[in-house]
Coordinates of C-alpha atoms in Angstrom, one line a residue:
X146 CA 9.1 18.7 -8.4
X147 CA 8.9 17.7 -12.1
X148 CA 5.4 19.2 -12.3
X149 CA 6.7 22.4 -10.8
X150 CA 9.5 22.7 -13.3
X151 CA 7.1 21.9 -16.2
X152 CA 4.8 24.6 -15.0
X153 CA 7.6 27.2 -14.7
X154 CA 8.8 26.4 -18.2
X155 CA 5.3 26.7 -19.6
X156 CA 4.9 30.0 -17.8
X157 CA 8.2 31.3 -19.3
X158 CA 7.1 30.2 -22.8
X159 CA 3.8 31.9 -22.4
X160 CA 5.5 35.0 -21.1
X161 CA 7.8 35.1 -24.2
X162 CA 4.8 34.6 -26.5
X163 CA 2.9 37.4 -24.8
X164 CA 6.0 39.7 -25.0
X165 CA 6.4 38.9 -28.7
X166 CA 2.7 39.7 -29.4
X167 CA 3.0 43.0 -27.5
X168 CA 6.0 43.9 -29.5
X169 CA 4.1 43.1 -32.7
X170 CA 1.2 45.4 -31.6
X171 CA 3.7 48.1 -30.6
X172 CA 5.4 47.9 -34.0
X173 CA 2.0 48.3 -35.7
X174 CA 1.4 51.5 -33.6
X175 CA 4.9 52.8 -34.6
X176 CA 4.1 52.1 -38.3
X177 CA 0.8 53.8 -38.1
X178 CA 2.3 56.7 -36.3
X179 CA 4.8 57.2 -39.2
X180 CA 2.0 56.9 -41.8
X181 CA 0.0 59.5 -39.9
X182 CA 3.1 61.8 -39.7
X183 CA 3.6 61.5 -43.5
X184 CA -0.1 62.3 -44.0
X185 CA 0.3 65.5 -42.0
X186 CA 3.5 66.4 -43.9
X187 CA 1.5 66.0 -47.1
X188 CA -0.8 68.7 -45.9
X189 CA 2.1 70.9 -45.0
X190 CA 3.7 70.3 -48.4
X191 CA 0.5 71.4 -50.2
X192 CA 0.5 74.7 -48.2
X193 CA 4.2 75.3 -48.6
X194 CA 4.1 74.6 -52.3
X195 CA 1.7 77.6 -52.9
X196 CA 3.6 80.1 -50.7
X197 CA 7.2 79.2 -51.0
X198 CA 9.8 78.5 -53.6
X199 CA 11.6 75.3 -54.5
X200 CA 14.5 76.0 -52.2
X201 CA 12.3 76.4 -49.2
X202 CA 10.6 73.1 -50.1
X203 CA 14.0 71.4 -50.2
X204 CA 14.9 72.8 -46.8
X205 CA 11.6 71.6 -45.4
X206 CA 12.3 68.1 -46.8
X207 CA 15.7 68.1 -45.3
X208 CA 14.3 69.1 -41.9
X209 CA 12.0 66.2 -41.9
X210 CA 14.6 63.8 -43.3
X211 CA 12.6 62.8 -46.3
X212 CA 12.9 63.1 -50.1
X213 CA 10.3 64.3 -52.5
X214 CA 10.7 62.3 -55.8
X215 CA 9.0 63.1 -59.1
X216 CA 8.3 60.1 -61.3
X217 CA 10.1 60.0 -64.6
X218 CA 9.9 57.7 -67.6
X219 CA 13.6 57.7 -67.6
X220 CA 14.7 57.6 -64.0
X221 CA 18.2 58.6 -63.3
X222 CA 18.8 58.4 -59.6
X223 CA 18.3 55.5 -57.2
X224 CA 15.3 57.2 -55.6
X225 CA 13.7 57.7 -59.0
X226 CA 14.1 54.1 -59.9
X227 CA 12.7 53.1 -56.5
X228 CA 9.6 55.2 -56.9
X229 CA 9.2 54.4 -60.6
X230 CA 9.1 50.6 -59.8
X231 CA 6.5 51.0 -57.1
X232 CA 4.3 53.2 -59.3
X233 CA 4.6 50.8 -62.2
X234 CA 3.4 48.0 -60.0
X235 CA 0.4 50.1 -59.0
X236 CA 1.4 49.8 -55.3
X237 CA 0.5 53.5 -54.7
X238 CA -2.7 55.3 -55.7
X239 CA -5.2 57.7 -54.1
X240 CA -7.0 54.8 -52.4
X241 CA -3.9 53.4 -50.9
X242 CA -1.5 56.3 -50.6
X243 CA 1.3 54.6 -48.7
X244 CA 3.6 51.6 -49.2
X245 CA 6.3 50.0 -47.1
X246 CA 9.2 48.9 -49.4
X247 CA 12.3 46.8 -48.8
X248 CA 15.0 48.2 -51.0
X249 CA 18.7 47.2 -50.9
X250 CA 18.5 45.9 -47.3
X251 CA 16.6 49.0 -46.1
X252 CA 13.0 49.6 -45.5
X253 CA 11.4 52.8 -46.8
X254 CA 7.9 54.3 -46.4
X255 CA 6.6 55.8 -49.6
X256 CA 3.7 58.2 -49.5
X257 CA 1.9 59.7 -52.6
X258 CA 1.8 63.5 -52.7
X259 CA 0.1 64.7 -56.0
X260 CA 0.7 64.9 -59.7
X261 CA 2.7 67.6 -61.6
X262 CA 1.5 69.6 -64.6
X263 CA 2.7 67.0 -67.0
X264 CA 0.8 64.3 -65.1
X265 CA 3.9 63.0 -63.2
X266 CA 3.3 61.8 -59.7
X267 CA 5.3 63.0 -56.7
X268 CA 6.1 60.7 -53.8
X269 CA 7.6 61.3 -50.4
X270 CA 10.3 58.8 -49.5
X271 CA 11.4 58.4 -45.9
X272 CA 13.4 55.7 -44.1
X273 CA 11.1 53.5 -42.0
X274 CA 12.0 53.3 -38.4
X275 CA 11.2 50.0 -36.8
X276 CA 10.1 49.5 -33.2
X277 CA 13.7 48.5 -32.2
X278 CA 14.9 51.9 -33.4
X279 CA 12.7 53.5 -30.8
X280 CA 15.1 52.3 -28.0
X281 CA 13.5 54.4 -25.3
X282 CA 10.0 53.1 -26.0
X283 CA 11.1 49.5 -26.3
X284 CA 13.3 49.7 -23.3
X285 CA 10.6 51.2 -21.2
X286 CA 8.1 48.6 -22.3
X287 CA 10.6 45.7 -21.8
X288 CA 11.5 46.9 -18.3
X289 CA 7.8 47.2 -17.3
X290 CA 7.0 43.8 -18.8
X291 CA 10.1 42.1 -17.2
X292 CA 9.1 43.5 -13.8
X293 CA 5.6 42.2 -14.1
X294 CA 6.8 38.8 -15.4
X295 CA 9.3 38.4 -12.6
X296 CA 6.6 39.4 -10.1
X297 CA 4.3 36.7 -11.5
X298 CA 7.2 34.1 -11.4
X299 CA 8.0 35.1 -7.9
X300 CA 4.4 34.7 -6.8
X301 CA 4.2 31.3 -8.6
X302 CA 7.5 30.2 -7.0
X303 CA 6.4 31.2 -3.4
X304 CA 3.0 29.5 -4.1
X305 CA 4.6 26.3 -5.1
X306 CA 7.0 26.5 -2.2
X307 CA 4.1 26.9 0.2
X308 CA 2.4 24.0 -1.4
X309 CA 5.5 21.9 -1.1
X310 CA 5.7 22.6 2.6
X311 CA 2.0 21.6 3.0
X312 CA 2.6 18.4 1.0
X313 CA 5.8 17.6 2.9
X314 CA 4.0 18.1 6.2
X315 CA 1.1 15.9 5.0
X316 CA 3.3 13.1 3.7
X317 CA 5.4 13.2 6.9
X318 CA 2.2 13.0 9.0
X319 CA 0.9 10.1 7.0
X320 CA 4.1 8.2 7.5
X321 CA 3.9 8.8 11.2
X322 CA 0.3 7.6 11.1
X323 CA 1.5 4.5 9.3
X324 CA 4.1 3.9 11.9
X325 CA 1.5 4.4 14.7
X326 CA 3.6 7.3 16.1
X327 CA 2.2 10.2 18.2
X328 CA 1.8 13.3 16.0
X329 CA 0.5 16.8 16.4
X330 CA -2.3 18.2 14.4
X331 CA -1.4 20.2 11.2
X332 CA -2.3 23.9 11.3
X333 CA -3.2 25.7 8.1
X334 CA -5.0 28.8 6.8
X335 CA -8.6 28.4 5.7
X336 CA -8.0 29.7 2.2
X337 CA -5.4 27.3 1.0
X338 CA -6.1 24.6 -1.6
X339 CA -5.0 21.9 0.9
X340 CA -7.3 23.0 3.8
X341 CA -9.8 20.2 3.2
X342 CA -7.0 17.6 2.8
X343 CA -5.2 18.7 6.0
X344 CA -8.5 18.6 7.9
X345 CA -9.1 15.0 6.6
X346 CA -5.5 14.0 7.6
X347 CA -6.0 15.4 11.1
X348 CA -9.3 13.5 11.3
X349 CA -7.6 10.3 10.1
X350 CA -4.8 10.8 12.7
X351 CA -7.3 11.2 15.4
X352 CA -9.2 8.1 14.3
X353 CA -6.0 6.1 14.0
X354 CA -4.9 7.1 17.5
X355 CA -8.3 5.9 18.8
X356 CA -7.9 2.6 16.9
X357 CA -4.3 2.2 18.3
X358 CA -5.5 2.7 21.8
X359 CA -8.4 0.3 21.2
X360 CA -6.1 -2.3 19.7
X361 CA -3.7 -1.9 22.6
X362 CA -6.5 -2.6 25.0
X363 CA -7.7 -5.6 23.0
X364 CA -4.2 -6.9 22.7
X365 CA -3.7 -6.7 26.5
X366 CA -7.0 -8.5 27.0
X367 CA -6.1 -11.1 24.4
X368 CA -2.7 -11.7 26.0
X369 CA -4.3 -12.0 29.4
X370 CA -6.9 -14.4 28.0
X371 CA -4.2 -16.5 26.3
X372 CA -2.2 -16.6 29.5
X373 CA -5.1 -18.0 31.5
X374 CA -6.4 -20.4 28.9
X375 CA -6.3 -24.0 30.2
X376 CA -5.4 -25.2 26.6
X377 CA -2.2 -24.9 24.6
X378 CA -2.5 -22.7 21.5
X379 CA -0.1 -22.2 18.7
X380 CA -0.7 -20.1 15.5
X381 CA 1.2 -20.9 12.3
X382 CA 1.5 -19.1 9.0
X383 CA 1.3 -20.8 5.6
X384 CA 5.0 -21.8 5.8
X385 CA 4.7 -23.5 9.1
X386 CA 6.3 -20.7 11.2
X387 CA 5.1 -20.0 14.7
X388 CA 3.4 -16.6 14.9
X389 CA 1.8 -16.9 18.3
X390 CA 1.7 -19.2 21.3
X391 CA 0.7 -19.2 25.0
X392 CA 2.5 -20.3 28.1
X393 CA 0.3 -23.4 28.6
X394 CA 1.6 -24.8 25.3
X395 CA 5.2 -24.5 26.6
X396 CA 4.1 -26.4 29.7
X397 CA 2.5 -29.1 27.7
X398 CA 5.5 -29.5 25.3
X399 CA 7.9 -29.3 28.3
X400 CA 10.1 -26.7 26.7
X401 CA 10.5 -23.0 26.4
X402 CA 9.2 -21.6 23.1
X403 CA 11.0 -18.7 21.4
X404 CA 9.0 -15.5 21.0
X405 CA 10.4 -14.7 17.5
X406 CA 9.1 -16.2 14.3
X407 CA 10.5 -19.8 13.8
X408 CA 9.6 -23.2 12.3
X409 CA 7.2 -25.2 14.4
X410 CA 9.4 -28.3 14.2
X411 CA 11.8 -26.6 16.6
X412 CA 9.2 -27.0 19.3
X413 CA 7.1 -30.0 18.4
X414 CA 9.1 -33.3 18.6
X415 CA 6.1 -35.7 18.6
X416 CA 5.8 -37.4 15.2
X417 CA 2.0 -37.8 15.2
X418 CA 1.4 -34.1 15.9
X419 CA 4.0 -32.9 13.4
X420 CA 2.4 -35.2 10.8
X421 CA -1.1 -33.7 11.5
X422 CA 0.3 -30.2 11.1
X423 CA 2.2 -31.0 7.9
X424 CA -0.8 -32.6 6.4
X425 CA -3.1 -29.6 7.3
X426 CA -0.5 -27.2 5.8
X427 CA -0.3 -29.2 2.5
X428 CA -3.9 -30.4 2.1
X429 CA -5.8 -27.7 3.9
X430 CA -7.7 -30.3 6.0
X431 CA -8.5 -30.2 9.6
X432 CA -7.4 -33.0 12.0
X433 CA -8.5 -34.1 15.4
X434 CA -6.8 -36.9 17.4
X435 CA -5.8 -38.0 20.9
X436 CA -2.1 -38.4 21.0
X437 CA 0.7 -38.7 23.5
X438 CA 3.3 -36.0 23.6
X439 CA 6.8 -37.3 23.9
X440 CA 9.8 -35.4 25.5
X441 CA 10.0 -33.9 28.9
X442 CA 6.2 -33.8 29.6
X443 CA 4.8 -37.2 28.4
X444 CA 1.3 -35.8 28.4
X445 CA -1.8 -37.1 26.7
X446 CA -3.6 -34.4 24.8
X447 CA -6.7 -33.9 22.6
X448 CA -5.0 -32.3 19.5
X449 CA -6.9 -30.2 17.1
X450 CA -5.1 -28.8 14.0
X451 CA -7.5 -26.4 12.2
X452 CA -7.0 -24.4 9.0
X453 CA -8.4 -20.9 9.7
X454 CA -10.8 -20.2 6.8
X455 CA -9.9 -17.0 5.0
X456 CA -11.6 -15.2 2.1
X457 CA -10.0 -14.9 -1.3
X458 CA -8.8 -11.3 -0.5
X459 CA -6.6 -12.4 2.3
X460 CA -2.9 -12.8 1.6
X461 CA -2.3 -16.2 3.2
X462 CA -3.9 -18.9 5.2
X463 CA -3.1 -19.7 8.8
X464 CA -3.2 -22.9 10.9
X465 CA -4.1 -23.0 14.6
X466 CA -3.0 -25.9 16.9
X467 CA -5.1 -26.4 20.0
X468 CA -4.0 -28.9 22.7
X469 CA -6.2 -29.9 25.6
X470 CA -4.5 -31.8 28.4
X471 CA -6.1 -35.2 28.9
X472 CA -3.5 -36.6 31.1
X473 CA -5.7 -36.9 34.2
X474 CA -8.6 -38.1 32.1
X475 CA -6.4 -40.6 30.4
X476 CA -5.2 -42.0 33.7
X477 CA -8.9 -42.6 34.7
X478 CA -9.6 -44.1 31.3
X479 CA -6.5 -46.2 31.7
X480 CA -7.7 -47.6 35.0
X481 CA -11.0 -48.4 33.3
X482 CA -9.3 -50.0 30.4
X483 CA -7.0 -52.0 32.6
X484 CA -10.1 -53.2 34.5
X485 CA -11.8 -54.2 31.3
X486 CA -8.6 -56.0 30.2
X487 CA -8.4 -57.8 33.4
X488 CA -12.0 -58.8 33.2
X489 CA -11.7 -59.9 29.6
X490 CA -8.5 -61.8 30.5
X491 CA -10.3 -63.6 33.3
X492 CA -13.6 -64.2 31.4
X493 CA -12.2 -65.3 28.0
X494 CA -10.7 -68.7 29.2
X495 CA -14.0 -69.4 31.0
X496 CA -16.1 -68.6 27.9
X497 CA -13.8 -70.6 25.7
X498 CA -14.1 -73.6 28.1
X499 CA -17.9 -73.2 28.1
X500 CA -17.9 -73.3 24.3
X501 CA -15.7 -76.4 24.2
X502 CA -17.8 -78.2 26.8
X503 CA -21.0 -77.5 25.0
X504 CA -19.4 -78.7 21.8
X505 CA -18.5 -82.0 23.5
X506 CA -22.0 -82.4 25.0
X507 CA -23.5 -81.9 21.5
X508 CA -21.1 -84.5 20.1
X509 CA -21.8 -87.0 22.9
X510 CA -25.6 -86.7 22.8
X511 CA -25.6 -86.6 19.0
X512 CA -28.8 -84.6 19.2
X513 CA -30.2 -81.2 18.3
X514 CA -30.5 -80.0 21.9
X515 CA -31.9 -76.5 21.5
X516 CA -30.8 -75.5 25.0
X517 CA -27.2 -76.5 24.4
X518 CA -27.2 -74.7 21.0
X519 CA -28.6 -71.6 22.7
X520 CA -25.9 -71.8 25.4
X521 CA -23.2 -72.1 22.7
X522 CA -24.6 -69.2 20.7
X523 CA -24.7 -66.9 23.7
X524 CA -21.2 -68.0 24.7
X525 CA -19.9 -67.4 21.2
X526 CA -21.5 -63.9 21.3
X527 CA -19.9 -63.2 24.6
X528 CA -16.5 -64.4 23.2
X529 CA -16.8 -62.0 20.2
X530 CA -17.8 -59.2 22.5
X531 CA -14.7 -59.8 24.6
X532 CA -12.5 -59.9 21.5
X533 CA -14.0 -56.6 20.2
X534 CA -13.6 -55.0 23.6
X535 CA -9.9 -56.0 23.7
X536 CA -9.5 -54.6 20.2
X537 CA -11.0 -51.3 21.1
X538 CA -8.7 -51.1 24.2
X539 CA -5.7 -51.8 22.0
X540 CA -6.7 -48.9 19.6
X541 CA -7.1 -46.6 22.6
X542 CA -3.7 -47.8 23.9
X543 CA -2.1 -47.3 20.5
X544 CA 1.2 -45.5 20.8
X545 CA 2.5 -43.0 18.3
X546 CA 4.9 -45.4 16.6
X547 CA 6.5 -44.9 13.2
X548 CA 4.4 -46.2 10.3
X549 CA 4.9 -49.7 8.8
X550 CA 5.1 -50.8 5.2
X551 CA 1.8 -52.6 4.8
X552 CA 0.5 -54.8 1.9
X553 CA -3.2 -54.0 1.6
X554 CA -3.8 -56.9 -0.8
X555 CA -2.5 -59.4 1.9
X556 CA -4.8 -57.8 4.5
X557 CA -7.9 -58.2 2.2
X558 CA -6.9 -61.8 1.5
X559 CA -6.6 -62.6 5.2
X560 CA -10.0 -60.9 6.0
X561 CA -11.7 -62.9 3.2
X562 CA -10.2 -66.1 4.4
X563 CA -11.7 -65.5 7.9
X564 CA -15.2 -65.1 6.2
X565 CA -14.8 -67.9 3.7
X566 CA -17.2 -70.2 5.4
X567 CA -20.0 -67.5 5.4
X568 CA -19.1 -66.5 1.8
X569 CA -19.6 -70.1 0.6
X570 CA -22.8 -70.5 2.7
X571 CA -24.4 -67.4 1.0
X572 CA -22.8 -68.1 -2.4
X573 CA -21.4 -64.5 -2.5
X574 CA -19.5 -63.1 -5.5
X575 CA -16.4 -61.3 -4.4
X576 CA -14.9 -58.6 -6.7
X577 CA -11.5 -57.0 -5.8
X578 CA -10.1 -53.9 -7.5
X579 CA -6.7 -52.3 -7.0
X580 CA -5.4 -49.0 -8.3
X581 CA -1.8 -48.0 -7.6
X582 CA 0.7 -49.9 -5.5
X583 CA -0.8 -52.3 -3.0
X584 CA 2.0 -51.5 -0.5
X585 CA 1.4 -48.4 1.6
X586 CA 3.2 -46.6 4.5
X587 CA 0.7 -46.7 7.4
X588 CA -0.2 -48.5 10.6
X589 CA -0.9 -52.2 10.1
X590 CA -3.1 -52.7 13.2
X591 CA -5.5 -49.9 12.2
X592 CA -5.6 -50.9 8.6
X593 CA -6.3 -54.5 9.5
X594 CA -9.2 -53.5 11.8
X595 CA -10.7 -51.4 9.0
X596 CA -10.5 -54.2 6.4
X597 CA -11.5 -57.0 8.7
X598 CA -14.6 -55.3 10.2
X599 CA -15.9 -53.8 7.0
X600 CA -15.5 -57.0 5.0
X601 CA -17.1 -59.0 7.9
X602 CA -20.1 -56.7 7.9
X603 CA -20.4 -56.8 4.1
X604 CA -20.5 -60.6 4.3
X605 CA -22.5 -61.1 7.4
X606 CA -25.4 -58.8 6.4
X607 CA -25.5 -59.8 2.7
X608 CA -28.2 -61.9 1.0
X609 CA -27.9 -65.3 -0.7
X610 CA -26.3 -64.9 -4.1
X611 CA -25.2 -61.4 -3.3
X612 CA -22.1 -59.4 -4.2
X613 CA -19.2 -57.7 -2.3
X614 CA -17.0 -55.1 -4.0
X615 CA -13.7 -54.3 -2.4
X616 CA -11.9 -51.4 -4.1
X617 CA -8.5 -50.0 -2.9
X618 CA -7.1 -46.9 -4.6
X619 CA -3.5 -45.8 -3.6
X620 CA -2.7 -42.4 -5.1
X621 CA 1.0 -42.0 -4.7
X622 CA 1.0 -38.5 -6.2
X623 CA -1.5 -37.0 -3.7
X624 CA -0.3 -39.6 -1.1
X625 CA -3.7 -41.0 0.1
X626 CA -5.5 -44.3 0.3
X627 CA -9.2 -44.8 -0.5
X628 CA -11.0 -47.9 0.6
X629 CA -14.4 -48.7 -0.8
X630 CA -16.5 -51.7 0.5
X631 CA -19.9 -52.2 -1.2
X632 CA -22.4 -55.0 -0.6
X633 CA -25.8 -56.0 -1.9
X634 CA -27.2 -56.9 1.5
X635 CA -30.1 -55.8 3.8
X636 CA -29.0 -52.1 3.9
X637 CA -29.5 -49.6 6.8
X638 CA -32.5 -47.4 7.2
X639 CA -31.7 -43.6 6.9
X640 CA -32.8 -42.9 10.5
X641 CA -30.2 -45.4 11.8
X642 CA -27.3 -44.4 9.7
X643 CA -26.0 -41.8 12.1
X644 CA -26.0 -44.2 15.0
X645 CA -24.2 -47.2 13.5
X646 CA -20.8 -45.9 14.5
X647 CA -21.8 -45.8 18.2
X648 CA -20.5 -48.5 20.5
X649 CA -22.9 -51.5 21.1
X650 CA -25.4 -50.1 18.6
X651 CA -27.0 -52.9 16.4
X652 CA -29.4 -52.3 13.6
X653 CA -30.5 -56.0 13.4
X654 CA -31.6 -56.3 17.0
X655 CA -34.2 -58.9 16.2
X656 CA -31.6 -61.6 15.2
X657 CA -29.0 -60.3 17.6
X658 CA -26.2 -60.4 15.0
X659 CA -22.9 -59.0 16.0
X660 CA -21.6 -57.2 19.0
X661 CA -22.3 -53.6 17.9
X662 CA -18.7 -52.8 18.1
X663 CA -17.5 -53.4 14.5
X664 CA -18.2 -50.0 13.0
X665 CA -17.1 -48.3 16.2
X666 CA -13.7 -50.1 15.9
X667 CA -13.5 -49.0 12.3
X668 CA -14.3 -45.4 13.2
X669 CA -11.7 -45.5 16.0
X670 CA -9.1 -46.8 13.6
X671 CA -9.9 -44.2 10.9
X672 CA -9.7 -41.4 13.4
X673 CA -6.4 -42.7 14.6
X674 CA -5.1 -42.4 11.0
X675 CA -6.5 -38.9 10.6
X676 CA -8.9 -40.1 8.0
X677 CA -12.6 -39.8 7.2
X678 CA -15.4 -42.4 6.7
X679 CA -18.7 -42.0 4.9
X680 CA -21.6 -44.4 4.7
X681 CA -24.5 -44.5 2.3
X682 CA -27.2 -47.2 2.3
X683 CA -30.7 -48.2 1.1
X684 CA -32.9 -50.8 2.6
X685 CA -32.7 -54.1 0.7
X686 CA -30.3 -52.6 -1.8
X687 CA -27.0 -52.7 0.1
X688 CA -24.5 -50.5 1.8
X689 CA -21.4 -48.6 0.6
X690 CA -18.7 -47.3 2.9
X691 CA -15.9 -45.0 1.7
X692 CA -12.7 -44.5 3.8
X693 CA -10.2 -41.8 3.0
X694 CA -6.8 -42.1 4.7
X695 CA -4.0 -39.6 4.2
X696 CA -0.6 -41.3 4.1

């Protein structure tokens, strides 16, 4: 609309300029016509002067409304003064016989006639008639020009009006396309400036309708797929609001989930799962853990909380929660674990009794009986295996309790006390480093298993005169705990480093050291705390293990 008004104003100004220019040209024609008329009267005057007397010449001058003035050195009348001044200024001569003079508010056209006998010049003086004094001519021209100008303005107005209609129709159609509404194709003439645009909008509308239909089909298929998935799925935005879920998730959680956008804490009441989601939202880290859902369902699930990777052009990240029901599997595992617990419970007293009896025999015989020593070593290995098996079962049975306030310095001290005999035997140098507060909010049983097994391995597989570095970094700002255990022992070959976390896998099979469950216990504890563990090692140079635990 502003552009249209500006165009109309510019058109009006251009019309006024053209009109003024035409009037200027017309005034020049009027002026030339009067000069030509005086030139013709000059010829008539020359003829009349020969054939008529002075009275006839005066009558002729009156008829043509002009005055013939003879120059005088002493002008008496106003006309004589007017002519005398012009001649004195050399404004009139044979080369330029006419002159337009402004005199006392009037305009006069002076035309040179001839010279008298005493060499005095005669001049015709006639009032100049401007173009505005030719009212008929100006009126006719103005009327014609006004009609043409109004016609142009009307054409321009109707053109803009038609263009506005096209633009309004195009904008309305684009808004309907944006709202995915059904629309009809726009119809236009082929010679309009908007023909190509309208054809493009119609093509866009057709393509959009096809996309809407395709998306509708895909949506129905996706909803059908989500409804038949055997896993629970929940999609969250960056603020932790539920965007999407399926019916299986409602069954697993034991409650009806609202369809509208709402915070996930309205649906998930299990602390462990909420903590996993919160940490993924804050730290952009994925989590995987077996947990028990509390509430009306009391199910055991394999929980995955995954940050959906987006490119930098996306507006916001999303988090997907996937729950796989492990209740039936958990029951079978529970039966197996119960069986192992029962076996361990029955075997441990017997193994302990064997060790005690062998010790008594060795003391009574007071000899280095290799058979008795071998029996004791095997019994001791069996006892350690039973202890580690029970520990793994406890980790698998670990309930989703609230975290404790744990002193990591005290855990390290206790673990070192258990290994003090071996430390003294190998003359090991122990170095402990702490950063931040030694007290953390976490689960004491899992932390103890991590410290106890890593320190035990660092001591057990070290060399005489070696070193053990224990470094604990508690970052209270980022809220995480880093544990680093480094030794200078025998190291682990690169081909075996991926297998050391497997249950019952032992690198030093020749000497039969350990039960093969130590690092498996550590990994189980780290996973229970939603952490990560990394191992780097070189043969005969030592091993370094880094554990990162979110708090």
